[in-house]
Amino acid sequence: MAETSIHRKSSGDRPNRTDKTNPPLPPPLSPRDLISALPDAVIHRIFSFLPLQDVVKTSVLSKRWRPTWTTATDLVFDEEIVARRGSTLDFSSLVDSVLIQCISPTVKRFHVIRFKYEKAHRPKFDLWLRFAEGRRVEDLSLLLVPTTEPPTLYILPRFLYCWSWLVRLKVWTCCFSLGRTIRWPCLKILVIAISRLSDDILEGIFRGCPVLESLKLWGCWGVKNIMIDSTCVKELVLFGLRDSNIQTIWAPHLLSLRISGDWQPHAMLRLGDVSSLVEAKLDFSIRVLTDLPCDEMMCSHMLKETFQKLCGVTTITIGAWCFQKLSLLEMEGVPAPLSICQSLTLHVDIIQWDLLGIAYMLRISQCLEKLVICLTGLPLSMYSLDEESKESFNYDEEDFLCSRKGNFQCLAKHLKRVEITIDNFGLERLLALIKFLLGDALALEKMIIKANLNMGHGQEHVRATILSKLLVVSQNMLSYRRASRNAEVIFSHSFK
Amino acid sequence: MSSSPPPSSAAASPSCPKKMIALRSSDGETFEIEEAAALQSKTLENMIDEDCAGTPIPLPNVTGKILAKVVEFCSKHAEPGVDDESLRAWDAEFVNVEQATVFDYILAANFLEIPTLLNLTCNVVADMIRGKTPDEIRKFFNIKSIFSPEEEEEVRRENHWAFE
């Protein structure tokens, strides 16, 4: 059916006017086969959005298409190509067979994704990297998955360190060698995961990458101090896992910092000079192994110090664990430095004293313009308070907030936008806060409340109950007094 | 953005600081575009640097109908203060057109070197290819295959894993 030609033949009615002196033109491509008429460069760009198997499949479309994929500029080998087909072809052989046929002079992107790495694969990877070197790959990803515990790391070959054209590099389960000089003058983005590093290696990286803009270290170990004096590096992301043990970060020109994951208690991360920071995200947790109060105190203290360093940051996001600890600081009446934060995002677990944390943040963020609160319905293991402290915090939420009224300077002039996202149980918790904000935020322009409801087993009556609860609450909410005449309240919900 | 009077002089008055660039399509229509929007096209960027008197830049590869849409796209993407989500929605509407028009956009974006438009439209075509069998692709795009059955079999065997 695809064989039938659709081009028009001259109609039989017309008198035969064939000019015998000029040879007939070749029949035009089907008048509507526009895709085959595209230049190869454009087709390669289309290929860059497609998974490899779809790219290779085009070889059978027609003669024009047969060689087109072999000059493709993006080679992305994802383990799922092989996973889908069971065991007919192994990942290594597939990569080999494709690379043999690939004749592009330049390959921009070369990715190997989710490859289960064993020591025996090392020569294969060295060979593939030689291929990538010959094609001047700008964007290299080796996302290898460890197969042993402790993980066997792929030792990056020496010739990789002098790829002067490399712009993006992502390596998982690989390791750098000490004593090799790194020279990546074009490298802008570097992601290293599950790797053994050291302060020296990191220093070598910074020295060899003068235009580096973004660095992400995910589950790495061996680094104690991160010192970045380059003015180019704008973004640093640290994700803690296993034995991640960073102690200090000194980066006076850094603009954006994110610390996530799970850190060892003895890590005691300390921020040095981070005076240029504009954006900070603290969504990490520290795994405290004992219940001893001194361990807890160490965590709180460390968090308080970290937070103090961030009082010049305008956009801050705080994850659930950090927020919980900050709430405790409020409980203890710890005086807090004033922050110039303008946009604040809080991830809050529903616990009895979450309002304290919010109050703390409102109190210290005197210029706050935008407040985003995400209420998550999975409570962390409850922080264990002694009975006495628990007693002093059986409070009425409304009273509590009203008693602190004078403290919230941001409400008088600055707070313009509030977004609250909740799941099944959150709305009632925040009613007092919503009431308070609507009643006192004089500059408020918009309050958006989104309820993402999880229906679980999809039982109709459960759904109905939740919906009716939602309706009652939303009606109450819309009837609250508003200090700001222009305040718009938008309430939406969705079911998962 | 229909035909306009001859472009005003290059000197900008304080109250109207935006510099307009004039473009002429292959079928003689003239369009005006703000400089900021025009700079989205690397081709235009190069031409603007060299241009002096403000005569319309001729674009012999682009028809008036398509050029109008391209100007609309560039202007939208040069607008300040548009949030990502609404821009994405706008883009989705922009490419919600028939196949032939998408290819016209691709060729225009390629000639004018507009990376945002080129990526957007190529992604649309990629969506048309993704997951389809070769027969389905041929049918969709009217591709005529002149392979003999033996030739086709040979091609399939070369990379059998892609056809399984």
XYZ file of C-alpha atoms in Angstrom:
660
model
C 0.000 0.000 0.000
C 2.868 2.355 0.616
C 4.233 1.320 -2.746
C 1.580 3.026 -4.843
C 2.782 6.193 -6.422
C 0.566 9.195 -6.063
C 2.079 11.615 -8.511
C -0.205 12.825 -11.218
C 0.075 11.551 -14.749
C -0.954 13.750 -17.627
C -4.637 13.416 -18.372
C -5.609 11.412 -21.434
C -7.841 14.235 -22.740
C -5.032 16.592 -23.552
C -3.569 16.478 -27.022
C -0.157 14.956 -27.028
C 2.142 17.948 -26.688
C 5.317 16.184 -25.661
C 8.223 18.180 -26.882
C 10.519 15.574 -28.367
C 13.626 17.730 -28.140
C 13.594 18.026 -24.306
C 13.786 14.860 -22.221
C 10.854 14.496 -19.807
C 11.536 15.708 -16.278
C 11.740 13.053 -13.574
C 8.413 12.626 -11.770
C 8.234 14.982 -8.768
C 8.201 13.607 -5.257
C 4.694 12.904 -4.095
C 3.226 16.394 -3.855
C 2.672 16.006 -0.159
C 5.813 14.190 0.990
C 7.204 17.269 2.628
C 9.301 15.523 5.221
C 11.636 13.809 2.768
C 12.364 17.168 1.157
C 13.798 18.578 4.376
C 17.557 19.087 4.531
C 19.478 16.458 6.517
C 20.451 18.944 9.209
C 16.795 19.574 10.011
C 16.003 15.864 10.013
C 18.824 15.330 12.474
C 17.276 17.916 14.708
C 13.975 16.057 14.555
C 15.890 12.883 15.426
C 17.313 14.579 18.513
C 13.828 14.461 20.049
C 13.303 10.773 19.353
C 14.446 7.609 21.115
C 17.144 5.716 19.275
C 14.956 2.900 18.026
C 12.628 5.341 16.259
C 15.626 7.028 14.662
C 17.058 3.772 13.354
C 13.648 2.610 12.143
C 13.584 5.443 9.622
C 16.252 3.596 7.634
C 13.557 1.454 6.083
C 11.226 4.258 5.031
C 12.739 4.792 1.595
C 16.064 5.026 -0.218
C 16.378 8.656 0.771
C 16.017 7.727 4.391
C 18.238 4.711 4.509
C 21.521 6.488 5.249
C 20.105 9.555 7.003
C 20.244 8.201 10.538
C 23.892 7.189 10.180
C 24.890 10.844 10.166
C 22.740 11.701 13.160
C 24.219 14.161 15.626
C 22.702 12.692 18.779
C 23.368 9.203 20.070
C 21.421 8.351 23.185
C 21.664 4.765 24.389
C 19.141 4.091 27.096
C 19.035 0.742 28.822
C 15.285 0.591 28.323
C 15.854 -0.142 24.604
C 17.178 -3.500 25.669
C 14.960 -3.973 28.686
C 11.848 -4.005 26.556
C 13.033 -6.851 24.428
C 14.011 -9.270 27.111
C 17.368 -10.843 26.417
C 17.625 -10.980 22.647
C 20.317 -8.329 22.530
C 22.601 -7.048 25.233
C 23.270 -3.405 25.741
C 26.982 -3.555 24.900
C 26.473 -5.261 21.551
C 23.765 -2.821 20.637
C 26.011 0.153 21.241
C 28.801 -1.507 19.269
C 26.579 -2.246 16.287
C 25.244 1.297 16.156
C 28.647 2.935 16.507
C 30.049 0.903 13.619
C 27.381 2.254 11.305
C 27.566 5.819 12.529
C 29.518 7.939 10.067
C 28.661 11.448 11.266
C 31.734 13.644 11.405
C 30.316 15.347 14.484
C 28.180 13.916 17.220
C 26.916 16.578 19.575
C 25.354 14.391 22.229
C 26.577 10.976 23.371
C 24.669 9.469 26.262
C 24.822 6.010 27.792
C 22.006 5.742 30.299
C 21.422 3.224 33.066
C 24.191 0.856 32.072
C 24.844 -1.794 34.716
C 28.550 -1.418 35.099
C 31.007 -4.171 35.928
C 34.776 -4.082 35.916
C 34.911 -6.155 32.728
C 33.195 -3.348 30.828
C 36.081 -0.981 31.255
C 37.834 -1.580 27.889
C 34.470 -1.263 26.116
C 33.875 2.160 27.636
C 37.385 3.304 26.821
C 36.710 2.333 23.202
C 33.376 4.133 23.118
C 34.958 7.236 24.541
C 37.597 7.088 21.799
C 34.757 7.116 19.314
C 33.167 10.077 21.090
C 36.514 11.828 21.083
C 36.841 11.390 17.340
C 33.439 12.988 16.845
C 34.078 15.860 19.260
C 31.142 15.159 21.509
C 30.046 18.287 23.384
C 27.471 16.723 25.657
C 28.615 13.500 27.304
C 26.636 11.450 29.803
C 27.815 8.198 31.312
C 25.025 7.292 33.689
C 26.281 3.991 35.004
C 24.474 1.977 37.610
C 26.555 0.224 40.237
C 26.255 -3.540 40.461
C 28.349 -4.185 43.534
C 28.425 -2.907 47.083
C 30.684 -0.959 47.529
C 30.242 0.239 43.944
C 32.866 -0.559 41.339
C 33.656 2.729 39.690
C 34.594 3.265 36.055
C 37.946 4.990 36.003
C 37.677 7.826 33.506
C 40.437 7.477 30.910
C 43.217 10.000 30.783
C 42.399 11.255 27.277
C 39.003 12.458 28.494
C 40.624 15.162 30.600
C 41.768 17.193 27.606
C 38.570 17.395 25.559
C 38.717 21.086 24.818
C 35.266 21.072 23.218
C 33.303 19.490 26.098
C 30.385 21.618 27.308
C 28.241 19.284 29.435
C 29.435 16.294 31.413
C 27.403 13.947 33.575
C 29.027 10.938 35.156
C 27.580 8.429 37.578
C 29.610 5.687 39.193
C 32.842 6.935 37.683
C 35.973 8.158 39.303
C 38.550 10.767 38.601
C 42.242 10.071 38.948
C 44.445 12.177 41.133
C 47.463 13.632 39.466
C 45.822 14.156 36.082
C 45.421 17.703 34.870
C 41.897 18.501 33.840
C 41.523 20.881 30.932
C 37.958 21.577 29.949
C 37.956 25.184 28.799
C 34.383 25.038 27.457
C 32.733 23.034 30.214
C 29.656 24.754 31.621
C 27.693 22.014 33.343
C 29.112 19.231 35.479
C 27.164 16.550 37.328
C 28.972 13.907 39.350
C 27.021 11.191 41.126
C 28.004 8.184 43.196
C 31.672 8.907 43.020
C 34.722 9.122 45.168
C 36.210 12.591 45.035
C 38.610 14.576 47.132
C 39.318 18.208 47.902
C 42.287 18.057 45.513
C 40.307 16.629 42.637
C 37.618 19.236 43.110
C 40.217 21.977 43.152
C 41.663 20.545 39.937
C 38.229 20.633 38.375
C 37.683 24.271 39.275
C 41.101 25.185 37.978
C 40.616 23.347 34.713
C 37.101 24.604 34.007
C 37.268 28.399 33.845
C 33.726 28.831 32.483
C 31.967 26.311 34.692
C 28.495 27.575 35.622
C 26.789 24.713 37.391
C 28.076 21.919 39.602
C 26.002 19.094 41.066
C 27.442 16.549 43.457
C 25.031 13.741 44.128
C 25.879 11.089 46.657
C 29.616 11.667 46.454
C 32.051 10.994 49.216
C 35.545 12.104 50.052
C 35.017 15.840 49.718
C 35.390 17.865 52.878
C 35.721 21.448 51.735
C 34.272 23.112 48.715
C 36.058 26.323 47.845
C 34.866 28.147 44.768
C 36.479 31.450 43.987
C 35.530 31.446 40.312
C 33.092 34.207 39.403
C 31.470 31.996 36.757
C 30.083 29.269 38.944
C 26.503 30.293 39.559
C 24.858 27.149 40.840
C 25.856 24.476 43.327
C 23.691 21.496 44.207
C 24.689 19.000 46.864
C 22.769 15.835 47.463
C 23.856 13.758 50.388
C 23.867 9.992 50.497
C 25.788 7.240 52.191
C 29.029 8.739 53.408
C 28.617 12.262 52.119
C 30.552 14.330 54.536
C 31.039 17.899 53.395
C 32.130 20.261 56.112
C 32.502 23.691 54.627
C 31.300 25.585 51.615
C 33.051 28.782 50.681
C 31.731 30.438 47.522
C 31.523 34.216 47.649
C 30.294 34.538 44.039
C 27.751 31.756 44.054
C 24.198 32.733 43.141
C 22.183 29.590 43.798
C 22.701 26.881 46.401
C 20.730 23.746 47.034
C 21.401 21.222 49.774
C 19.259 18.076 49.705
C 19.376 14.463 50.649
C 20.393 12.724 53.756
C 23.525 13.699 55.634
C 25.569 12.153 58.345
C 25.181 13.838 61.721
C 28.879 14.362 62.121
C 28.990 16.144 58.783
C 28.121 19.424 60.453
C 27.982 21.362 57.234
C 29.072 24.898 57.685
C 28.544 27.728 55.264
C 31.460 30.081 54.832
C 31.260 33.187 52.716
C 28.200 32.896 50.489
C 27.500 36.595 50.315
C 26.303 36.698 46.696
C 23.613 34.092 47.096
C 20.287 35.046 45.627
C 18.535 31.704 45.859
C 18.802 28.955 48.462
C 17.059 25.651 48.842
C 17.458 23.665 52.029
C 15.620 20.401 51.708
C 17.926 18.004 53.430
C 17.689 15.929 56.553
C 20.231 14.686 59.043
C 19.916 11.137 60.177
C 20.325 11.225 63.890
C 21.237 7.834 65.169
C 20.524 8.278 68.815
C 17.783 9.928 70.791
C 20.208 11.843 72.902
C 19.183 15.464 73.266
C 22.704 16.667 72.579
C 22.577 15.164 69.089
C 19.282 16.887 68.447
C 20.698 20.121 69.749
C 23.702 19.848 67.473
C 21.368 19.563 64.496
C 19.283 22.527 65.558
C 22.370 24.570 66.197
C 23.860 23.720 62.833
C 20.646 24.569 61.081
C 20.321 27.852 62.921
C 23.855 28.835 61.928
C 23.253 27.832 58.327
C 20.074 29.793 58.264
C 21.784 32.847 59.672
C 24.159 32.847 56.735
C 21.193 33.046 54.432
C 19.594 36.191 55.730
C 20.729 38.098 52.635
C 19.063 35.688 50.225
C 15.922 36.823 48.418
C 14.435 33.472 47.361
C 14.409 30.673 49.888
C 12.889 27.199 49.866
C 12.795 25.098 53.015
C 12.061 21.390 53.013
C 10.061 19.500 55.560
C 12.820 18.352 57.889
C 14.521 21.753 58.007
C 11.204 23.435 58.566
C 10.460 21.207 61.501
C 13.760 22.116 63.111
C 13.159 25.815 62.539
C 9.776 25.500 64.206
C 11.572 24.251 67.266
C 13.779 27.313 67.299
C 10.649 29.408 67.495
C 9.432 27.289 70.341
C 12.631 27.887 72.218
C 12.287 31.590 71.628
C 15.609 31.837 69.842
C 16.078 35.358 68.515
C 16.435 35.255 64.787
C 18.253 37.590 62.413
C 16.014 39.519 60.082
C 15.992 38.289 56.544
C 15.449 40.212 53.324
C 13.759 37.253 51.775
C 11.150 38.205 49.183
C 9.961 34.815 48.046
C 9.630 31.964 50.486
C 8.556 28.402 49.822
C 7.905 26.082 52.731
C 7.307 22.368 52.706
C 5.414 21.569 55.828
C 4.408 18.322 57.385
C 1.218 18.381 59.314
C 2.226 18.424 62.899
C 0.811 20.330 65.748
C 3.341 23.078 65.810
C 3.747 23.796 62.104
C 2.109 27.175 62.626
C 5.009 28.094 64.876
C 7.425 27.584 62.052
C 5.315 29.663 59.728
C 5.070 32.371 62.367
C 8.850 32.298 62.756
C 9.368 32.757 59.058
C 6.796 35.534 58.797
C 8.385 37.303 61.701
C 11.861 37.352 60.290
C 11.004 37.950 56.636
C 10.073 41.544 56.816
C 10.062 42.146 53.063
C 8.239 39.002 52.083
C 6.248 39.405 48.884
C 5.451 35.857 47.964
C 4.705 32.971 50.285
C 4.231 29.420 49.073
C 3.263 26.643 51.466
C 3.090 22.990 50.480
C 1.448 20.840 53.075
C 2.450 17.236 52.780
C 0.267 14.615 54.319
C 2.947 12.170 55.340
C 4.102 13.149 58.781
C 7.753 12.523 59.505
C 8.436 10.442 62.544
C 7.353 12.761 65.248
C 9.999 14.765 66.905
C 9.989 13.610 70.462
C 9.382 16.388 72.885
C 9.329 15.989 76.585
C 5.951 16.234 78.240
C 6.497 19.725 79.560
C 7.166 21.255 76.176
C 4.206 19.437 74.734
C 1.956 20.955 77.387
C 2.937 24.505 76.641
C 1.961 23.999 73.084
C -1.621 23.025 73.332
C -2.600 26.315 71.932
C -5.441 27.697 69.980
C -4.183 28.577 66.552
C -6.181 31.721 66.102
C -5.217 33.130 69.466
C -1.653 32.274 68.830
C -1.496 34.133 65.577
C -3.382 37.118 66.882
C -1.048 37.412 69.818
C 1.887 37.659 67.482
C 0.250 40.147 65.189
C 2.571 43.023 65.758
C 5.510 40.877 64.746
C 4.520 40.402 61.171
C 5.704 43.515 59.456
C 5.659 42.022 56.011
C 1.907 41.912 56.129
C 1.511 45.664 56.341
C 3.199 46.465 53.071
C 4.817 43.634 51.236
C 3.011 40.350 51.093
C 1.309 40.256 47.704
C 0.925 36.645 46.788
C 0.182 33.513 48.750
C -0.006 30.019 47.283
C -1.024 27.056 49.380
C -0.979 23.494 48.121
C -2.494 20.776 50.245
C -3.461 17.174 49.973
C -6.257 15.275 51.664
C -5.894 16.497 55.199
C -4.304 19.872 55.081
C -7.025 22.413 54.643
C -8.453 22.541 58.135
C -4.983 22.909 59.557
C -4.400 26.049 57.676
C -7.776 27.674 58.090
C -6.579 29.805 60.957
C -3.590 30.969 58.962
C -5.664 31.756 55.890
C -8.131 33.672 57.980
C -5.345 35.614 59.574
C -3.586 36.430 56.312
C -6.736 37.528 54.586
C -7.607 39.632 57.568
C -4.294 41.380 57.939
C -2.323 41.358 54.732
C -3.008 44.835 53.486
C -1.154 44.486 50.202
C -2.414 41.051 49.285
C -3.286 40.664 45.621
C -3.753 36.973 45.149
C -4.282 33.932 47.284
C -4.289 30.635 45.435
C -5.239 27.431 47.148
C -4.782 24.126 45.378
C -6.076 20.890 46.785
C -4.481 17.792 45.242
C -6.677 15.018 46.492
C -5.619 11.427 46.456
C -8.572 9.155 46.044
C -6.697 5.975 46.869
C -8.974 3.133 45.953
C -11.468 5.364 44.222
C -14.421 4.586 46.408
C -17.291 6.841 45.583
C -18.467 7.581 49.095
C -14.987 8.501 50.259
C -14.694 10.847 47.348
C -18.060 12.385 48.162
C -17.126 12.934 51.807
C -13.915 14.658 50.917
C -15.607 16.823 48.333
C -18.297 17.969 50.709
C -15.709 18.766 53.367
C -13.830 20.759 50.784
C -16.953 22.642 49.820
C -17.777 23.622 53.414
C -14.249 24.755 54.091
C -13.944 26.709 50.873
C -17.212 28.481 51.514
C -16.048 29.452 54.978
C -12.807 30.661 53.575
C -14.356 32.832 50.934
C -16.422 34.548 53.558
C -13.486 35.678 55.689
C -12.886 39.357 56.035
C -10.243 40.735 53.723
C -7.932 43.560 54.646
C -6.948 44.155 51.079
C -9.789 45.082 48.800
C -8.068 43.831 45.714
C -7.320 40.433 47.130
C -8.382 37.660 44.808
C -8.909 34.222 46.268
C -8.668 31.324 43.855
C -9.514 27.864 44.993
C -8.971 24.790 42.809
C -8.856 21.087 43.345
C -7.822 18.011 41.387
C -8.136 14.314 41.975
C -5.299 11.860 41.459
C 0.854 42.970 10.668
C -0.376 43.891 7.166
C 1.369 46.041 4.570
C 2.639 49.210 6.134
C 3.598 52.672 4.893
C 7.276 53.232 4.115
C 9.307 52.714 7.289
C 9.942 55.828 9.333
C 13.411 57.213 9.716
C 15.795 55.401 11.947
C 16.007 58.173 14.523
C 13.933 57.220 17.534
C 11.943 59.806 19.375
C 12.104 59.667 23.183
C 8.487 58.669 23.489
C 8.775 55.825 20.971
C 12.105 54.137 21.578
C 11.377 50.831 19.846
C 13.214 50.393 16.575
C 11.204 48.638 13.881
C 12.687 46.474 11.187
C 10.946 46.042 7.853
C 10.830 42.656 6.147
C 9.651 41.789 2.657
C 8.308 38.343 1.850
C 8.828 36.441 -1.406
C 5.441 37.607 -2.684
C 6.098 41.290 -2.051
C 4.297 41.829 1.257
C 6.017 44.057 3.810
C 5.963 43.417 7.542
C 7.248 45.384 10.486
C 8.860 43.749 13.467
C 10.407 45.197 16.610
C 14.159 44.928 16.756
C 14.056 42.915 19.973
C 11.810 40.344 18.320
C 13.890 40.296 15.134
C 17.028 39.479 17.101
C 15.574 36.034 17.815
C 16.610 35.218 14.267
C 20.362 34.874 13.831
C 19.975 35.569 10.122
C 18.154 38.827 10.786
C 20.602 39.721 13.521
C 23.444 39.582 11.011
C 21.507 41.534 8.443
C 20.449 44.236 10.886
C 24.058 44.926 11.805
C 24.879 45.631 8.197
C 21.689 47.473 7.331
C 21.828 51.263 7.286
C 18.957 53.031 5.587
C 16.130 50.910 6.906
C 15.005 49.493 3.583
C 12.956 46.338 3.916
C 15.055 43.184 4.207
C 14.095 40.840 1.374
C 13.359 37.257 2.386
C 12.920 35.374 -0.878
C 12.465 32.015 0.848
C 9.453 32.931 2.949
C 5.928 33.669 1.739
C 3.818 36.439 3.231
C 1.427 34.020 4.887
C 4.247 32.274 6.780
C 6.250 35.405 7.476
C 3.237 36.913 9.203
C 3.135 33.970 11.605
C 6.879 33.990 12.158
C 6.731 37.671 13.074
C 3.919 36.857 15.482
C 6.002 34.093 17.078
C 9.103 36.217 17.515
C 7.122 39.111 18.908
C 5.430 36.894 21.458
C 8.736 35.403 22.549
C 10.289 38.844 22.928
C 7.487 40.058 25.188
C 8.651 40.679 28.735
C 6.855 39.270 31.745
C 5.215 36.228 30.183
C 5.391 33.244 32.517
C 6.653 29.888 31.277
C 3.381 28.059 31.572
C 1.336 30.458 29.481
C 4.120 30.723 26.885
C 4.125 26.950 26.567
C 0.373 26.944 26.111
C 0.673 29.679 23.482
C 3.354 27.680 21.651
C 1.142 24.591 21.658
C -1.657 26.584 20.053
C 0.753 28.107 17.556
C 1.758 24.723 16.160
C -1.743 23.329 16.226
C -1.975 23.621 12.448
C -2.003 21.269 9.502
C 1.053 19.249 8.553
C 2.024 21.330 5.532
C 2.072 24.517 7.601
C 4.311 22.940 10.239
C 6.832 22.149 7.514
C 6.590 25.692 6.198
C 7.408 26.921 9.713
C 10.336 24.519 9.898
C 11.815 25.742 6.648
C 11.321 29.381 7.626
C 12.833 28.805 11.084
C 15.748 26.989 9.481
C 16.395 29.736 6.938
C 16.020 32.511 9.502
C 17.902 30.528 12.170
C 15.351 30.887 14.954
C 16.325 28.149 17.435
C 13.175 28.390 19.577
C 10.813 28.015 16.615
C 12.963 25.324 15.014
C 13.028 23.247 18.191
C 9.315 23.698 18.753
C 8.363 22.605 15.241
C 10.873 19.759 15.044
C 9.498 18.438 18.305
C 6.024 18.466 16.782
C 7.211 16.397 13.833
C 9.075 14.066 16.193
C 5.775 13.511 18.000
C 4.278 12.481 14.673
C 6.995 9.872 14.195
C 7.403 8.534 17.714
C 6.172 4.997 18.269
C 4.805 4.488 14.763
C 5.737 1.528 12.610
C 7.527 2.319 9.320
C 4.324 1.623 7.386
C 2.383 4.019 9.559
C 5.056 6.671 9.107
C 5.028 6.274 5.322
C 1.280 6.594 5.234
C 1.258 9.633 7.502
C 3.819 11.564 5.495
C 3.070 10.154 2.029
C 6.547 8.730 1.706
C 6.983 6.571 -1.335
C 9.247 3.615 -0.780
C 10.947 2.037 -3.788
C 12.636 -0.779 -1.908
C 12.238 -4.246 -3.282
C 11.129 -6.758 -0.648
C 14.651 -8.184 -0.542
C 16.192 -4.757 -0.042
C 13.742 -3.933 2.690
C 14.481 -7.224 4.405
C 18.183 -6.448 4.272
C 17.693 -3.050 5.860
C 15.600 -4.531 8.631
C 18.195 -7.183 9.327
C 20.985 -4.606 9.700
C 19.354 -3.279 12.843
C 16.821 -5.896 13.731
C 16.596 -4.710 17.310
C 14.914 -1.501 16.202
C 12.171 -3.366 14.397
C 11.308 -5.919 17.033
